[in-house]
Tab-separated table of C-alpha atoms in Angstrom:
chain	number	residue	atom	x	y	z
A	1120	MET	CA	114.486	243.944	108.813
A	1121	THR	CA	111.585	241.904	110.152
A	1122	ALA	CA	111.223	238.306	109.072
A	1123	ARG	CA	107.968	237.337	107.412
A	1124	VAL	CA	106.152	234.175	106.349
A	1125	GLU	CA	105.184	233.711	102.707
A	1126	ARG	CA	102.973	230.937	101.322
A	1127	LEU	CA	102.943	229.347	97.882
A	1128	VAL	CA	100.529	226.648	96.757
A	1129	THR	CA	101.868	224.193	94.181
A	1130	SER	CA	100.075	221.253	92.591
A	1131	GLY	CA	101.160	217.786	91.520
A	1132	THR	CA	100.858	214.164	92.535
A	1133	PHE	CA	101.523	212.146	95.664
A	1134	ALA	CA	102.507	208.525	95.056
A	1135	LEU	CA	102.890	205.730	97.619
A	1136	ASP	CA	101.956	202.073	97.966
A	1137	GLY	CA	101.040	201.820	94.298
A	1138	GLY	CA	98.527	204.680	94.361
A	1139	THR	CA	98.708	208.189	92.941
A	1140	TRP	CA	96.675	211.183	94.082
A	1141	GLU	CA	96.401	214.770	92.855
A	1142	VAL	CA	97.387	217.154	95.646
A	1143	ASP	CA	97.907	220.833	96.406
A	1144	ASN	CA	100.858	221.536	98.701
A	1145	ASN	CA	101.759	224.519	100.823
A	1146	VAL	CA	105.320	225.736	100.365
A	1147	TRP	CA	106.420	228.087	103.149
A	1148	LEU	CA	109.144	230.719	102.861
A	1149	ILE	CA	110.496	232.320	106.029
A	1150	GLY	CA	112.828	235.283	105.671
A	1151	ASP	CA	113.299	238.943	104.809
A	1152	ASP	CA	114.523	240.829	101.755
A	1153	GLU	CA	118.050	239.421	102.106
A	1154	GLU	CA	117.686	235.728	102.890
A	1155	VAL	CA	115.021	233.047	103.044
A	1156	LEU	CA	114.446	229.449	104.126
A	1157	VAL	CA	112.058	227.170	102.223
A	1158	VAL	CA	109.942	224.572	103.996
A	1159	ASP	CA	108.935	221.713	101.664
A	1160	ALA	CA	109.935	222.306	98.047
A	1161	ALA	CA	106.886	220.753	96.392
A	1162	HIS	CA	106.259	220.110	92.696
A	1163	ASP	CA	107.487	223.274	90.966
A	1164	ALA	CA	111.082	224.458	91.342
A	1165	ASP	CA	110.516	227.329	88.905
A	1166	VAL	CA	107.671	228.853	90.926
A	1167	ILE	CA	109.541	228.459	94.205
A	1168	SER	CA	112.746	229.853	92.739
A	1169	ALA	CA	110.857	232.880	91.457
A	1170	ALA	CA	109.536	233.492	94.968
A	1171	VAL	CA	113.055	233.218	96.396
A	1172	GLY	CA	114.218	235.747	93.817
A	1173	ASP	CA	117.674	237.153	94.396
A	1174	ARG	CA	117.608	236.406	98.111
A	1175	ARG	CA	120.122	233.971	99.589
A	1176	LEU	CA	118.455	230.602	100.054
A	1177	VAL	CA	119.717	229.484	103.454
A	1178	ALA	CA	118.279	225.965	103.268
A	1179	ILE	CA	115.474	223.779	101.999
A	1180	VAL	CA	113.933	221.999	104.979
A	1181	CYS	CA	111.893	218.873	104.319
A	1182	THR	CA	109.267	218.187	106.982
A	1183	HIS	CA	109.262	214.622	105.666
A	1184	ALA	CA	110.238	212.794	102.488
A	1185	HIS	CA	106.957	211.889	100.807
A	1186	ASN	CA	107.480	212.661	97.154
A	1187	ASP	CA	104.984	215.524	97.016
A	1188	HIS	CA	106.997	217.428	99.639
A	1189	VAL	CA	110.478	216.848	98.201
A	1190	ASN	CA	110.148	216.403	94.440
A	1191	ALA	CA	111.343	219.939	93.618
A	1192	ALA	CA	114.048	220.050	96.294
A	1193	PRO	CA	117.047	218.841	94.238
A	1194	ALA	CA	116.424	221.263	91.358
A	1195	LEU	CA	115.833	224.170	93.727
A	1196	ALA	CA	118.948	223.313	95.741
A	1197	ALA	CA	121.098	223.133	92.628
A	1198	ARG	CA	119.761	226.413	91.283
A	1199	HIS	CA	120.478	228.338	94.485
A	1200	ASP	CA	123.436	226.334	95.821
A	1201	ALA	CA	121.512	225.577	99.016
A	1202	PRO	CA	121.564	222.549	101.314
A	1203	ILE	CA	118.648	220.148	101.675
A	1204	LEU	CA	117.824	219.255	105.289
A	1205	LEU	CA	115.922	216.076	106.245
A	1206	HIS	CA	115.650	213.812	109.270
A	1207	PRO	CA	117.621	210.618	108.552
A	1208	ALA	CA	114.727	208.367	109.609
A	1209	ASP	CA	113.069	209.299	106.308
A	1210	THR	CA	115.993	208.165	104.157
A	1211	VAL	CA	113.988	205.236	102.771
A	1212	LEU	CA	111.224	207.585	101.588
A	1213	TRP	CA	113.794	210.005	100.151
A	1214	LYS	CA	115.257	207.179	98.059
A	1215	MET	CA	111.772	206.121	96.985
A	1216	ALA	CA	111.114	209.681	95.806
A	1217	HIS	CA	114.434	210.172	94.002
A	1218	GLY	CA	115.816	206.702	93.300
A	1219	GLU	CA	118.974	205.064	94.569
A	1220	GLY	CA	121.007	207.913	93.094
A	1221	ALA	CA	119.123	210.343	95.311
A	1222	PRO	CA	120.930	213.606	96.102
A	1223	GLU	CA	122.678	213.939	99.429
A	1224	PHE	CA	120.984	215.802	102.253
A	1225	ARG	CA	122.156	217.189	105.571
A	1226	GLU	CA	120.670	215.340	108.528
A	1227	LEU	CA	118.309	217.198	110.826
A	1228	ALA	CA	118.430	216.423	114.544
A	1229	ALA	CA	115.677	216.844	117.092
A	1230	GLY	CA	116.204	220.007	119.096
A	1231	GLU	CA	118.615	221.689	116.709
A	1232	THR	CA	118.026	225.314	115.814
A	1233	LEU	CA	118.012	226.789	112.331
A	1234	GLY	CA	118.422	230.504	111.748
A	1235	VAL	CA	117.143	232.829	109.042
A	1236	ALA	CA	116.620	236.600	108.973
A	1237	GLY	CA	117.239	236.850	112.714
A	1238	VAL	CA	114.626	234.203	113.539
A	1239	GLU	CA	115.341	230.843	115.158
A	1240	LEU	CA	113.406	227.723	114.220
A	1241	THR	CA	113.637	224.708	116.496
A	1242	VAL	CA	113.381	221.244	114.967
A	1243	LEU	CA	110.762	219.046	116.648
A	1244	HIS	CA	110.930	215.370	115.671
A	1245	THR	CA	107.283	214.327	115.300
A	1246	PRO	CA	107.164	210.807	113.833
A	1247	GLY	CA	103.912	209.126	112.904
A	1248	HIS	CA	102.984	210.353	109.441
A	1249	SER	CA	106.468	209.165	108.551
A	1250	PRO	CA	109.401	208.018	110.703
A	1251	GLY	CA	111.415	211.179	110.126
A	1252	ALA	CA	108.627	213.742	110.153
A	1253	VAL	CA	109.584	217.039	111.773
A	1254	CYS	CA	107.913	220.332	112.613
A	1255	LEU	CA	109.637	223.704	112.911
A	1256	HIS	CA	108.750	226.011	115.808
A	1257	ALA	CA	109.531	229.709	115.439
A	1258	PRO	CA	108.572	231.410	118.734
A	1259	ALA	CA	109.494	234.887	117.462
A	1260	LEU	CA	106.932	234.467	114.678
A	1261	ASN	CA	104.429	232.700	116.933
A	1262	ALA	CA	104.454	229.999	114.282
A	1263	LEU	CA	104.701	226.257	113.812
A	1264	PHE	CA	105.374	224.697	110.436
A	1265	SER	CA	103.753	221.307	110.859
A	1266	GLY	CA	104.185	219.538	107.526
A	1267	ASP	CA	101.707	216.662	107.493
A	1268	THR	CA	101.795	216.026	111.240
A	1269	LEU	CA	98.960	218.359	112.275
A	1270	PHE	CA	96.207	219.893	110.175
A	1271	GLN	CA	93.111	221.948	110.739
A	1272	GLY	CA	90.865	219.197	112.059
A	1273	GLY	CA	93.353	216.613	113.197
A	1274	PRO	CA	96.478	214.558	112.645
A	1275	GLY	CA	98.012	213.693	109.311
A	1276	ALA	CA	97.177	210.430	107.582
A	1277	THR	CA	98.636	207.211	108.949
A	1278	GLY	CA	97.039	204.593	106.723
A	1279	ARG	CA	100.003	203.976	104.450
A	1280	SER	CA	103.472	202.441	104.692
A	1281	PHE	CA	105.945	203.816	107.232
A	1282	SER	CA	103.193	205.546	109.255
A	1283	ASP	CA	101.591	204.820	112.621
A	1284	PHE	CA	98.554	206.372	114.292
A	1285	GLY	CA	99.632	205.820	117.898
A	1286	THR	CA	102.993	207.393	117.173
A	1287	ILE	CA	101.557	210.531	115.572
A	1288	ILE	CA	99.170	211.004	118.502
A	1289	VAL	CA	102.081	210.890	120.962
A	1290	SER	CA	104.051	213.343	118.813
A	1291	ILE	CA	101.156	215.804	118.683
A	1292	ARG	CA	100.260	215.452	122.354
A	1293	ASP	CA	103.766	215.701	123.756
A	1294	ARG	CA	105.515	218.077	121.343
A	1295	LEU	CA	102.886	220.221	119.647
A	1296	LEU	CA	99.967	220.687	122.026
A	1297	ALA	CA	102.444	221.826	124.681
A	1298	LEU	CA	103.149	224.953	122.611
A	1299	PRO	CA	101.344	228.250	123.344
A	1300	ALA	CA	97.670	228.093	122.379
A	1301	ASP	CA	97.909	231.124	120.092
A	1302	THR	CA	100.664	229.556	117.974
A	1303	THR	CA	99.683	229.647	114.295
A	1304	VAL	CA	100.035	226.249	112.634
A	1305	HIS	CA	101.199	226.505	109.017
A	1306	THR	CA	100.281	223.127	107.544
A	1307	GLY	CA	101.560	221.091	104.627
A	1308	HIS	CA	98.192	221.173	102.879
A	1309	GLY	CA	95.084	223.295	103.333
A	1310	ASP	CA	94.330	226.111	105.738
A	1311	THR	CA	96.268	227.291	108.770
A	1312	THR	CA	94.973	226.708	112.286
A	1313	THR	CA	96.178	227.293	115.850
A	1314	ILE	CA	97.335	225.021	118.637
A	1315	GLY	CA	94.446	226.278	120.765
A	1316	ALA	CA	91.885	225.394	118.108
A	1317	GLU	CA	93.127	221.820	117.798
A	1318	ALA	CA	94.107	220.911	121.377
A	1319	PRO	CA	90.557	220.312	122.726
A	1320	HIS	CA	89.957	217.597	120.111
A	1321	LEU	CA	92.759	215.183	121.044
A	1322	ASP	CA	90.435	212.638	122.665
A	1323	GLU	CA	88.111	212.764	119.658
A	1324	TRP	CA	91.010	211.984	117.322
A	1325	ILE	CA	92.057	209.045	119.466
A	1326	THR	CA	88.532	207.640	119.503
A	1327	ARG	CA	88.140	208.199	115.759
A	1328	GLY	CA	91.525	206.679	115.013
A	1329	HIS	CA	90.659	203.480	116.755
């Protein structure tokens, strides 16, 4: 059975540095009729669980630990008896989102491969938006799941705590723009794009960022 990509949009709030913003998040499901992997369990465990249905939930992968990307992860994990995967460099943000009694997660490592429905996803560590930000590259699907590292129109925000503009530029330049130009970029918010559509604008982003 061929793996497919499904998109949900959930709504809630993002909170950091004393501010709160209303946001819409993309939740990505990769799988087939038997099993599925969720990228970024945002805001609404009930909606995401309904989309998972009776499929086996292989894992919940967090591209980073800002609260709007992980706030539904513990409830979804408990409901489907699935592990939560996160890069350890985002532990501080995970604890900010869930408190000191935050649920345990399995640590993601750069270069490791996750499997679902016969598809392999490679973990790319892409710090900048947050220290432990990761993207998932699925060559068989011609897809990149970029979280908040790369959007249609440029890099993710770096104006708040635990973020750095120079770091995100290096991550995008060295790890993402090296991917095939026709790779579809499934972002954490907003519309999809491609590597080829974004690559020509790197110098503009650098100039704008400074």
